[in-house]
Coordinates of C-alpha atoms and ligand atoms in Angstrom, one line a residue:
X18 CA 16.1 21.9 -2.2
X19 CA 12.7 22.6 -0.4
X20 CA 12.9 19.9 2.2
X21 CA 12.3 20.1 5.8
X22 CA 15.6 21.1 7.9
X23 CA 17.2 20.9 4.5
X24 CA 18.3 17.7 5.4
X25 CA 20.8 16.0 3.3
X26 CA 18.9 12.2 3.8
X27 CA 15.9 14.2 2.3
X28 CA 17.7 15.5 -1.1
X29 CA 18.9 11.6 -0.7
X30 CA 16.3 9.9 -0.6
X31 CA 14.2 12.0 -3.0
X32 CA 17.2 11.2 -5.1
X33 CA 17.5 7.6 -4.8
X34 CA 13.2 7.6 -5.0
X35 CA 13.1 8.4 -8.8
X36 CA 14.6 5.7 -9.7
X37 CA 15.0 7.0 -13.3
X38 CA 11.6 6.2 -14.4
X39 CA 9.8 10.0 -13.9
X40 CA 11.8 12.1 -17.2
X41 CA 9.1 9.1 -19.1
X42 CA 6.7 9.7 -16.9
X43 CA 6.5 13.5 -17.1
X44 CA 5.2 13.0 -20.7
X45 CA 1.4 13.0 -20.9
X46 CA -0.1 9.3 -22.1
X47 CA -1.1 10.1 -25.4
X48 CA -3.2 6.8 -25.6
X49 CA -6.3 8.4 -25.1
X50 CA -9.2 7.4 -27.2
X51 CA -11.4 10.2 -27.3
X52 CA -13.9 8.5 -29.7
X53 CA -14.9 5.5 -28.0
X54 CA -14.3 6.7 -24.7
X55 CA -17.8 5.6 -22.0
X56 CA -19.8 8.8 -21.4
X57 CA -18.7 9.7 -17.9
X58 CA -19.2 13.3 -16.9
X59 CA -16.4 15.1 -14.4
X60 CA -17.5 18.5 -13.4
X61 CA -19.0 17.9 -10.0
X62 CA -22.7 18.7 -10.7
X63 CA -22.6 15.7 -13.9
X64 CA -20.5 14.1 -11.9
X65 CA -23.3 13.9 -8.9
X66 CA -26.2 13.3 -11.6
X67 CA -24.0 10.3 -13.3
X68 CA -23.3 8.9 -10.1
X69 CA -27.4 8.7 -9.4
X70 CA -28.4 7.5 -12.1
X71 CA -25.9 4.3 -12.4
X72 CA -26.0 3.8 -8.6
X73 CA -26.8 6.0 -5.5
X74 CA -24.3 3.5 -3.7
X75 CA -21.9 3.4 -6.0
X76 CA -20.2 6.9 -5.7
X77 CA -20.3 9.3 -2.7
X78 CA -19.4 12.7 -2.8
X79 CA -18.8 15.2 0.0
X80 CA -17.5 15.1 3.2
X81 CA -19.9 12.3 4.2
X82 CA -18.2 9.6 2.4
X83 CA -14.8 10.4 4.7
X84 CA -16.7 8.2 7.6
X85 CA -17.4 5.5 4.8
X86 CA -13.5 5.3 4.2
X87 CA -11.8 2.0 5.2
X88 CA -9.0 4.5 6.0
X89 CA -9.8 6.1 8.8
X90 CA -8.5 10.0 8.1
X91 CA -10.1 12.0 10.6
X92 CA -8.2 15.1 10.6
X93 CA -10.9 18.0 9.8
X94 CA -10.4 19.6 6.2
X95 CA -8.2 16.8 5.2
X96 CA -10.6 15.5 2.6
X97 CA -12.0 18.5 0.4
X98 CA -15.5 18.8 -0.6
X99 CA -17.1 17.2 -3.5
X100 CA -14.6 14.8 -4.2
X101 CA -14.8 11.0 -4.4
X102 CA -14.4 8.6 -2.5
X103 CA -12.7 5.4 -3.5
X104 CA -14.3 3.0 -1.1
X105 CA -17.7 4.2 -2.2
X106 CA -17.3 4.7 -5.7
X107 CA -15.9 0.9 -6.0
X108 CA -18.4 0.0 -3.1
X109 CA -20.1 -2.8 -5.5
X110 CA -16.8 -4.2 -6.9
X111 CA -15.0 -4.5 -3.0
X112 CA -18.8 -5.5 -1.4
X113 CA -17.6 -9.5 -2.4
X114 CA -14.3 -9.4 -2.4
X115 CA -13.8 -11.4 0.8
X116 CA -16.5 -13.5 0.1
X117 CA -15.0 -14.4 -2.7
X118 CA -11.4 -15.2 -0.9
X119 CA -13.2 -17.3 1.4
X120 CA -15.1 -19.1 -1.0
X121 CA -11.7 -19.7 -2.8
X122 CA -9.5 -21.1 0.3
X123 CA -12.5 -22.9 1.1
X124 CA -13.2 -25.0 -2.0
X125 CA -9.4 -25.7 -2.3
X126 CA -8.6 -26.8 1.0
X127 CA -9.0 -30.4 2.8
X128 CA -8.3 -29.8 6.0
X129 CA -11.1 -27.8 8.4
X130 CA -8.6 -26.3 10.5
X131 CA -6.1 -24.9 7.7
X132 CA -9.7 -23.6 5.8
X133 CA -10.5 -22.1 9.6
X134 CA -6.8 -20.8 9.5
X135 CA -6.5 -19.6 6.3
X136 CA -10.0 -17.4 6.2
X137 CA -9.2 -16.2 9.6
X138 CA -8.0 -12.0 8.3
X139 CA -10.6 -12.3 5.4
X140 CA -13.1 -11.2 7.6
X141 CA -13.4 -7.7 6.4
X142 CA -11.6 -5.8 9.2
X143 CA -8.6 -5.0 6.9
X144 CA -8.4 -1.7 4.9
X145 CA -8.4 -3.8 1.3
X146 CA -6.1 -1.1 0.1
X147 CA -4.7 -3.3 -2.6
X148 CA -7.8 -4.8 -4.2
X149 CA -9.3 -1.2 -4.2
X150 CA -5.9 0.3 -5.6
X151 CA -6.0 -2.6 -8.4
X152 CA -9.6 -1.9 -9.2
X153 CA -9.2 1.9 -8.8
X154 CA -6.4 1.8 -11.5
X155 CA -8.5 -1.0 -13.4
X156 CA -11.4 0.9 -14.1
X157 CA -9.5 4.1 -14.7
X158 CA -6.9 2.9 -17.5
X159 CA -10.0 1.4 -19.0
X160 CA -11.9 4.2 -19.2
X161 CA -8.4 5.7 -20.5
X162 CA -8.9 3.3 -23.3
X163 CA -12.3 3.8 -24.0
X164 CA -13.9 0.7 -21.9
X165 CA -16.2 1.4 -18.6
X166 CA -16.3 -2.1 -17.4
X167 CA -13.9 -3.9 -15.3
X168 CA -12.4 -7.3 -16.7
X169 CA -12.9 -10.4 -14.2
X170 CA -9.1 -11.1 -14.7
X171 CA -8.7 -7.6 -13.2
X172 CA -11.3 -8.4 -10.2
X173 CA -9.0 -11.3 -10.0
X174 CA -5.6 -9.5 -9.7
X175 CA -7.6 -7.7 -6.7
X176 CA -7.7 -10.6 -5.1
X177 CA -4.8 -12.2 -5.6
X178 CA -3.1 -8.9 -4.4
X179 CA -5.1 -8.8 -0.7
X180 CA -4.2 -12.8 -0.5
X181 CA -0.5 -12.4 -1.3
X182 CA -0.7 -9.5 1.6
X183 CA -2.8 -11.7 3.9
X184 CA 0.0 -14.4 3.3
X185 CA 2.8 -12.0 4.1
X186 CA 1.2 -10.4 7.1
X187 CA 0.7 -14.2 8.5
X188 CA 4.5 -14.9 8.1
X189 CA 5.6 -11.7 9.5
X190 CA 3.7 -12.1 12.8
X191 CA 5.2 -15.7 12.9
X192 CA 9.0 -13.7 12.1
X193 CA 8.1 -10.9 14.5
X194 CA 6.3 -12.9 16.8
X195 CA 3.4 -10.4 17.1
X196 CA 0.5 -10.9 19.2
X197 CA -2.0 -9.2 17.7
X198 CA -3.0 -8.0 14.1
X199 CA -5.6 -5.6 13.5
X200 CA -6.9 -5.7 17.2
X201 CA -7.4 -9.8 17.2
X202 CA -5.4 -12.3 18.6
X203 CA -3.1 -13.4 15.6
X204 CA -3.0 -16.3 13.9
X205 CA 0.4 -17.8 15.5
X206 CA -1.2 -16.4 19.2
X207 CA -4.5 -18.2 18.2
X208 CA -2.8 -21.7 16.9
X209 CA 0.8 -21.9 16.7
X210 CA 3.5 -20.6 14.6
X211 CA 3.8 -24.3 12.4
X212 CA 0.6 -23.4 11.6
X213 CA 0.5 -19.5 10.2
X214 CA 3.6 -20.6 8.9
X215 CA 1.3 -23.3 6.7
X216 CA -1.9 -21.3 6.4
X217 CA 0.2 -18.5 4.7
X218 CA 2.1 -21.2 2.8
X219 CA -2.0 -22.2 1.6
X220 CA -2.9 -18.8 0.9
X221 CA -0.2 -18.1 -1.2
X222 CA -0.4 -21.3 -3.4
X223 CA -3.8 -20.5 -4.0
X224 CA -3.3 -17.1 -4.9
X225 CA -0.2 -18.8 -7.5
X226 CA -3.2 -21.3 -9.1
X227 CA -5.2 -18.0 -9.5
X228 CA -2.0 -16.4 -11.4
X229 CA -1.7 -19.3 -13.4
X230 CA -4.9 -19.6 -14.4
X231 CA -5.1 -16.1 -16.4
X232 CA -3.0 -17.6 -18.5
X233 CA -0.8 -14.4 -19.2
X234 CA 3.2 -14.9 -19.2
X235 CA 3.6 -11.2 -18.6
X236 CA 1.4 -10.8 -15.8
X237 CA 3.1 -14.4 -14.1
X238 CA 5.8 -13.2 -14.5
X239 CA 5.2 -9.6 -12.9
X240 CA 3.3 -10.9 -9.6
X241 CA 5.9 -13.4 -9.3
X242 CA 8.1 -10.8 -8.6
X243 CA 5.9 -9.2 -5.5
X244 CA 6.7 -12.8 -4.0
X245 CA 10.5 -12.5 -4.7
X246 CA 10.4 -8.8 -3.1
X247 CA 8.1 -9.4 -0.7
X248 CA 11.1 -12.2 0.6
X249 CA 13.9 -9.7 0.0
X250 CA 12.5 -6.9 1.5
X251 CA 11.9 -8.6 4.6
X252 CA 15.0 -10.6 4.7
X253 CA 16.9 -7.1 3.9
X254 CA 15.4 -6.0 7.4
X255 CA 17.3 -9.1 9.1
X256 CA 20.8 -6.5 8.3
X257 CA 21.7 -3.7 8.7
X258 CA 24.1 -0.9 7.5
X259 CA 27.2 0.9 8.5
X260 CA 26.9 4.6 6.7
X261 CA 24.1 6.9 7.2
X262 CA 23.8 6.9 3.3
X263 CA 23.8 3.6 2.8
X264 CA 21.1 3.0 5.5
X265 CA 18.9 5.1 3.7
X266 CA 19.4 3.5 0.4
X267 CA 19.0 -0.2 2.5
X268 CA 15.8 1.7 3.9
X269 CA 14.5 2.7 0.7
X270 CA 14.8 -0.6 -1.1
X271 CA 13.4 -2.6 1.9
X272 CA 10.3 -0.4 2.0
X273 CA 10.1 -1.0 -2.1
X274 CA 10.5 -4.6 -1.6
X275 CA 8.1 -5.1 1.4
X276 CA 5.4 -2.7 1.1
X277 CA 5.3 -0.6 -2.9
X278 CA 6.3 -3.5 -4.8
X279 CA 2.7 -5.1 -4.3
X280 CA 0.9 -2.6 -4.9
X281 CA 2.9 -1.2 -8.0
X282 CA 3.5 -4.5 -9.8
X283 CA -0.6 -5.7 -9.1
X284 CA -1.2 -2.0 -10.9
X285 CA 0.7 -3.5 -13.7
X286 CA -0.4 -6.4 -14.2
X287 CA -3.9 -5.1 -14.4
X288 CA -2.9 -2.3 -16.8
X289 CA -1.1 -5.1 -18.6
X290 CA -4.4 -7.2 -19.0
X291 CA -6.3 -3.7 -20.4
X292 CA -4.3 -4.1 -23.8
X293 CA -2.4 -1.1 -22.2
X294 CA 0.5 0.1 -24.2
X295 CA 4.3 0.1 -22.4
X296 CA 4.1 3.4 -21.7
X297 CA 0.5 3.4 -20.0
X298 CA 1.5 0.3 -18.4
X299 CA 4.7 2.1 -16.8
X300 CA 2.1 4.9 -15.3
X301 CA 0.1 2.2 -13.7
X302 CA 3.5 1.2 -11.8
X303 CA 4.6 4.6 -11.2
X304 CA 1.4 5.1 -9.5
X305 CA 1.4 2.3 -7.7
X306 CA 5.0 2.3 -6.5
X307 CA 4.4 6.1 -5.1
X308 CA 1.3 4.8 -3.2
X309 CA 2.9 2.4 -1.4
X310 CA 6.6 4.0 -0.6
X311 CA 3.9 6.6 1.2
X312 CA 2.0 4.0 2.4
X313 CA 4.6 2.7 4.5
X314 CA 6.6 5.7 5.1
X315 CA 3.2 7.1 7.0
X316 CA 3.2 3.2 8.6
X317 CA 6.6 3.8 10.1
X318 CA 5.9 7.2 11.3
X319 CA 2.3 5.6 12.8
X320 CA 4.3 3.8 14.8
X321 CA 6.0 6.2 17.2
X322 CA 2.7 8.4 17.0
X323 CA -0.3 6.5 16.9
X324 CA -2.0 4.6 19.9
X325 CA -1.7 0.6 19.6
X326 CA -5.5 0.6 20.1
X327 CA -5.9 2.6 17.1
X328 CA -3.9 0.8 15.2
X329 CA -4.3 -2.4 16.0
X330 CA -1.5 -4.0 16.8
X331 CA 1.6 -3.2 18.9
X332 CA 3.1 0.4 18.3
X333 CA 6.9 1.4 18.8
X334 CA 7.0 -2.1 17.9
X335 CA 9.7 -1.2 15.1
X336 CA 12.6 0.0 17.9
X337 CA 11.8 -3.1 20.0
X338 CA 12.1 -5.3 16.9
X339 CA 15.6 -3.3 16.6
X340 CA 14.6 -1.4 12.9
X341 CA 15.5 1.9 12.4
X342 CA 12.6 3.4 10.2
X343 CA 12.3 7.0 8.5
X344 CA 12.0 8.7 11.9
X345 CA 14.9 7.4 13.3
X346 CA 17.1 7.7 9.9
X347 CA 16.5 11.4 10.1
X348 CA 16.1 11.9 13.6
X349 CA 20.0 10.9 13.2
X350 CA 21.3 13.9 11.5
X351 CA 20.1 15.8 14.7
X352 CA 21.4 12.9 17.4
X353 CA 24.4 11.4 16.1
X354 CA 24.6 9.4 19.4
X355 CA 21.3 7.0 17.3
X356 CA 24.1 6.0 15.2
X357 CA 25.7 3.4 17.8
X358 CA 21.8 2.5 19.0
X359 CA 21.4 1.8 15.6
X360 CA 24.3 -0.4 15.1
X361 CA 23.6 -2.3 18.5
X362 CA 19.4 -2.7 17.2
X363 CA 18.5 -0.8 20.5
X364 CA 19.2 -3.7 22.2
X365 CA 20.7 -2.0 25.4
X366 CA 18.6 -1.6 28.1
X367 CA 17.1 2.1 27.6
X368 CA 17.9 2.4 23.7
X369 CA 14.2 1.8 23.0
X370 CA 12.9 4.6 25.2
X371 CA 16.2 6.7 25.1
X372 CA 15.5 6.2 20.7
X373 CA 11.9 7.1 20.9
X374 CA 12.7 10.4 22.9
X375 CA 15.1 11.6 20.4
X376 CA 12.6 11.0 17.6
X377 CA 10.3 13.5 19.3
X378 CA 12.4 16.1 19.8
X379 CA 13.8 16.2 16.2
X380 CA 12.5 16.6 12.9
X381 CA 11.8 13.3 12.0
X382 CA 8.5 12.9 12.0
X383 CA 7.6 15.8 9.9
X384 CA 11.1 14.7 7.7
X385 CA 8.9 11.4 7.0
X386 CA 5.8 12.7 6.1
X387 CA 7.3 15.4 4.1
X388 CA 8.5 12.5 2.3
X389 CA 5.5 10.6 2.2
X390 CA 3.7 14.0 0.8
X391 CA 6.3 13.9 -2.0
X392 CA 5.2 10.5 -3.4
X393 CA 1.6 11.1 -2.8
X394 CA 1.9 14.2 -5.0
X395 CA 4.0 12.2 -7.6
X396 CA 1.1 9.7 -7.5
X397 CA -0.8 12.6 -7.5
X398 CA 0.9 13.7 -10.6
X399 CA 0.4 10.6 -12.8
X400 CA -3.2 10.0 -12.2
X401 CA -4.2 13.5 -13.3
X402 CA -2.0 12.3 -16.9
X403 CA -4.9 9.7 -17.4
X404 CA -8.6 10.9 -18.9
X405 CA -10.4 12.4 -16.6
X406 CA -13.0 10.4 -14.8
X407 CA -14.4 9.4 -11.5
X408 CA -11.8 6.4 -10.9
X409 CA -9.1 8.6 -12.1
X410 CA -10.3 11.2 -9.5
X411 CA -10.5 8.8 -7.3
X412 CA -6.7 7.5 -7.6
X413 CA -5.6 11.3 -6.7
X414 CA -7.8 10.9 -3.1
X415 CA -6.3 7.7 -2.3
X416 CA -3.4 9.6 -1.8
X417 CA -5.1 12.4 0.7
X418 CA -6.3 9.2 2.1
X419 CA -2.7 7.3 2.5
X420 CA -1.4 10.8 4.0
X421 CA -4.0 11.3 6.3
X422 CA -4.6 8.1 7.3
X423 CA -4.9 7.4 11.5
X424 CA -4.4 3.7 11.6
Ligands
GRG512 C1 4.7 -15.2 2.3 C2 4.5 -13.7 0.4 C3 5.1 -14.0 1.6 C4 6.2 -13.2 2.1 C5 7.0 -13.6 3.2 C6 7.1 -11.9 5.9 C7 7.4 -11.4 4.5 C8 8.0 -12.4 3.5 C9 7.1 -10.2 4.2 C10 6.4 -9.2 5.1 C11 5.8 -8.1 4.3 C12 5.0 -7.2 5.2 C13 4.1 -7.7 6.2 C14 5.1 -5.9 5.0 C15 4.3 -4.9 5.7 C16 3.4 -4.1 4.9 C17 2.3 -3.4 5.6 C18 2.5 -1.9 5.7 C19 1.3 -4.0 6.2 C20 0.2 -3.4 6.8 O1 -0.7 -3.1 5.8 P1 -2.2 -2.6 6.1 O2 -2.1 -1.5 7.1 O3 -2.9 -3.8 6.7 O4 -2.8 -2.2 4.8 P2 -4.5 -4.2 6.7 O5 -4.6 -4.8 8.1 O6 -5.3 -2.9 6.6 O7 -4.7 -5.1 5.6

């Protein structure tokens, strides 16, 4: 198989990352309605006039828009020209979306300190990755379907998406006790861990009332199940496994649980509440669930390559917190002697350096991203199977955006 090193982890896990779903997905969604489908023009030079006339804001094509991207992807070339970008074209739909948190958490709460607490990361320094994903995949089944307008239950799933992940990135720098989060003191470092523990506690039953109140059993019941993976995942981190294949499998699923399932299930659930049909619905997930395995598989390999400064909070944090990521997994098949640092969580002195060497001089890092490529171009796959429109162009950069991202 074409895989880097011809690694047997990399037939592996491209094994184990299908899941069985693609042979359905390989089908082209036949749902279109051509008919009633919004006048939106997709060659570049109608695309540029649309884009004027309904807002000069609103999309942004050309190279330009690369420095607009809440993604920072700086690598020259790695955007090409004319093409959208996602930040900008949904610039009016993500302009409130932390205002609107805020105003949320703030009308609910009673206590000064837990509204203090619980607004503290909607402040606009995240990427909002997950409510532009949900609105990106929004606006581009409904277009699919003939509509050019996004639902307010949809804007809603946006934000209950970013304040489920503000809850869990509250708890996890409680669990990892992490002093910083996205170059600020954190939460637990500002208060106390009692109280992240709480004000992640509030953000998630908020985020619950918001579920409940669109009143749809099938999309309850699928964000429901981000909080129940969300838990897993991380709890799966807590072990650890004996065989090299069965690390990767434990790997795989943890990164699902912790990082994809979020993003693939809120792409559900707002394909769910466009009327979308099973197999439309399934694409939305697809999408999503490629998105975020990349997502994280670029996070892991970020963390033995990028600066904490760029980042934002501690790097080769994930060998000091004794996790063996991506890197390490393959770096492995090069260094068998990572299998005992693995097994002891690089808890002797000099595992953590003696680890982080042995990444470097193998494969690993390009092994990852390979990987990481491979779901982007899966995702890449499915949105080019919807109708053709800005969003739906825009779902195919996100994924040039999730590769290339720097921080
Ligand atoms: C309370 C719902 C809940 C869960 C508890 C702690 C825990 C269980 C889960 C942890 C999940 C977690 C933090 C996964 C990491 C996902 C990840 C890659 C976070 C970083 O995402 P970015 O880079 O963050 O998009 P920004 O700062 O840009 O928002």
């Amino acid at each position: 198989m074409a895989c880097i090193g011809s690694s047997r982890l990399c037939a592996r896990a491209e094994k184990l990352c299908q899941f069985g779903h693609f042979a359905q997905l390989r089908r082209k969604v036949s749902t279109t309605c051509t008919k009633s489908r919004p006048e939106i023009p997709t060659s570049t030079s109608t695309l540029v006039q649309h884009c004027q006339k309904r807002s000069t804001r609103e999309c942004r094509l050309g190279v330009a828009g690369r420095a607009m991207s809440s993604m920072q992807t700086q690598q020259p070339g790695s955007l090409p020209e004319y093409q959208v970008d996602p930040y900008r074209l949904l610039e009016d739909d993500l302009k409130y979306i932390y205002d609107d948190i805020r105003q949320v958490l703030l009308a609910n709460g009673t206590s000064e300190e837990l509204k203090t607490i619980s607004t503290y990361y909607f402040d606009g320094q995240g990427k909002a990755l997950r409510p532009m994903v949900a609105i990106l995949v929004s606006r581009a089944i409904n277009y699919h379907k003939g509509r050019d307008n996004l639902l307010p239950s949809q804007k809603q799933v946006a934000m209950i998406s970013e304040m489920i992940h503000n809850a869990s990135l509250l708890h996890d720098d409680v669990i990892d006790q992490s002093p910083i989060r996205r170059g600020k003191p954190s939460v637990n470092e500002v208060w106390s861990q009692k109280k992240a523990t709480m004000a992640g506690d509030y953000i998630l039953s908020i985020a619950t009332m918001m579920i409940a109140r669109l009143r749809n059993n099938d999309v309850t019941i699928t964000l429901s199940q981000v909080v129940t993976d969300l838990v897993q995942g991380e709890f799966m981190q807590l072990g650890s496994k004996e065989t090299e294949n069965e690390r990767f499998t434990h790997y795989l699923t943890k990164t699902y649980r912790k990082t994809a399932s979020l993003i693939a299930n809120s792409s559900k659930a707002v394909a769910m509440l466009a009327n979308a049909d099973e197999q439309l619905t399934e694409l939305a997930f697809q999408y999503g669930r490629n998105i975020g395995l990349a997502f994280q598989l670029v996070d892991d390999l970020l963390d033995f390559v990028s600066s904490s400064d760029a980042m934002g909070k501690p790097t080769a944090a994930d060998l000091k917190l004794g996790l063996a990521t991506a890197p390490v997994l393959f770096a492995c098949e090069r260094f068998p002697e990572l299998n005992a640092m693995i097994m002891r969580r690089f808890q002797e002195p000099g595992d953590v350096e003696k680890a982080f060497e042995l990444v470097h001089k193998s494969q690993g890092l390009e092994q990852t991203r390979f990987l990481a490529r491979k779901h982007c171009n899966e995702a890449i796959r499915i949105a080019n199977s919807l109708a053709e429109s800005p969003y739906q162009k825009g779902l195919a950069i996100v994924s040039d955006l999730v590769i290339n991202r720097l921080k």
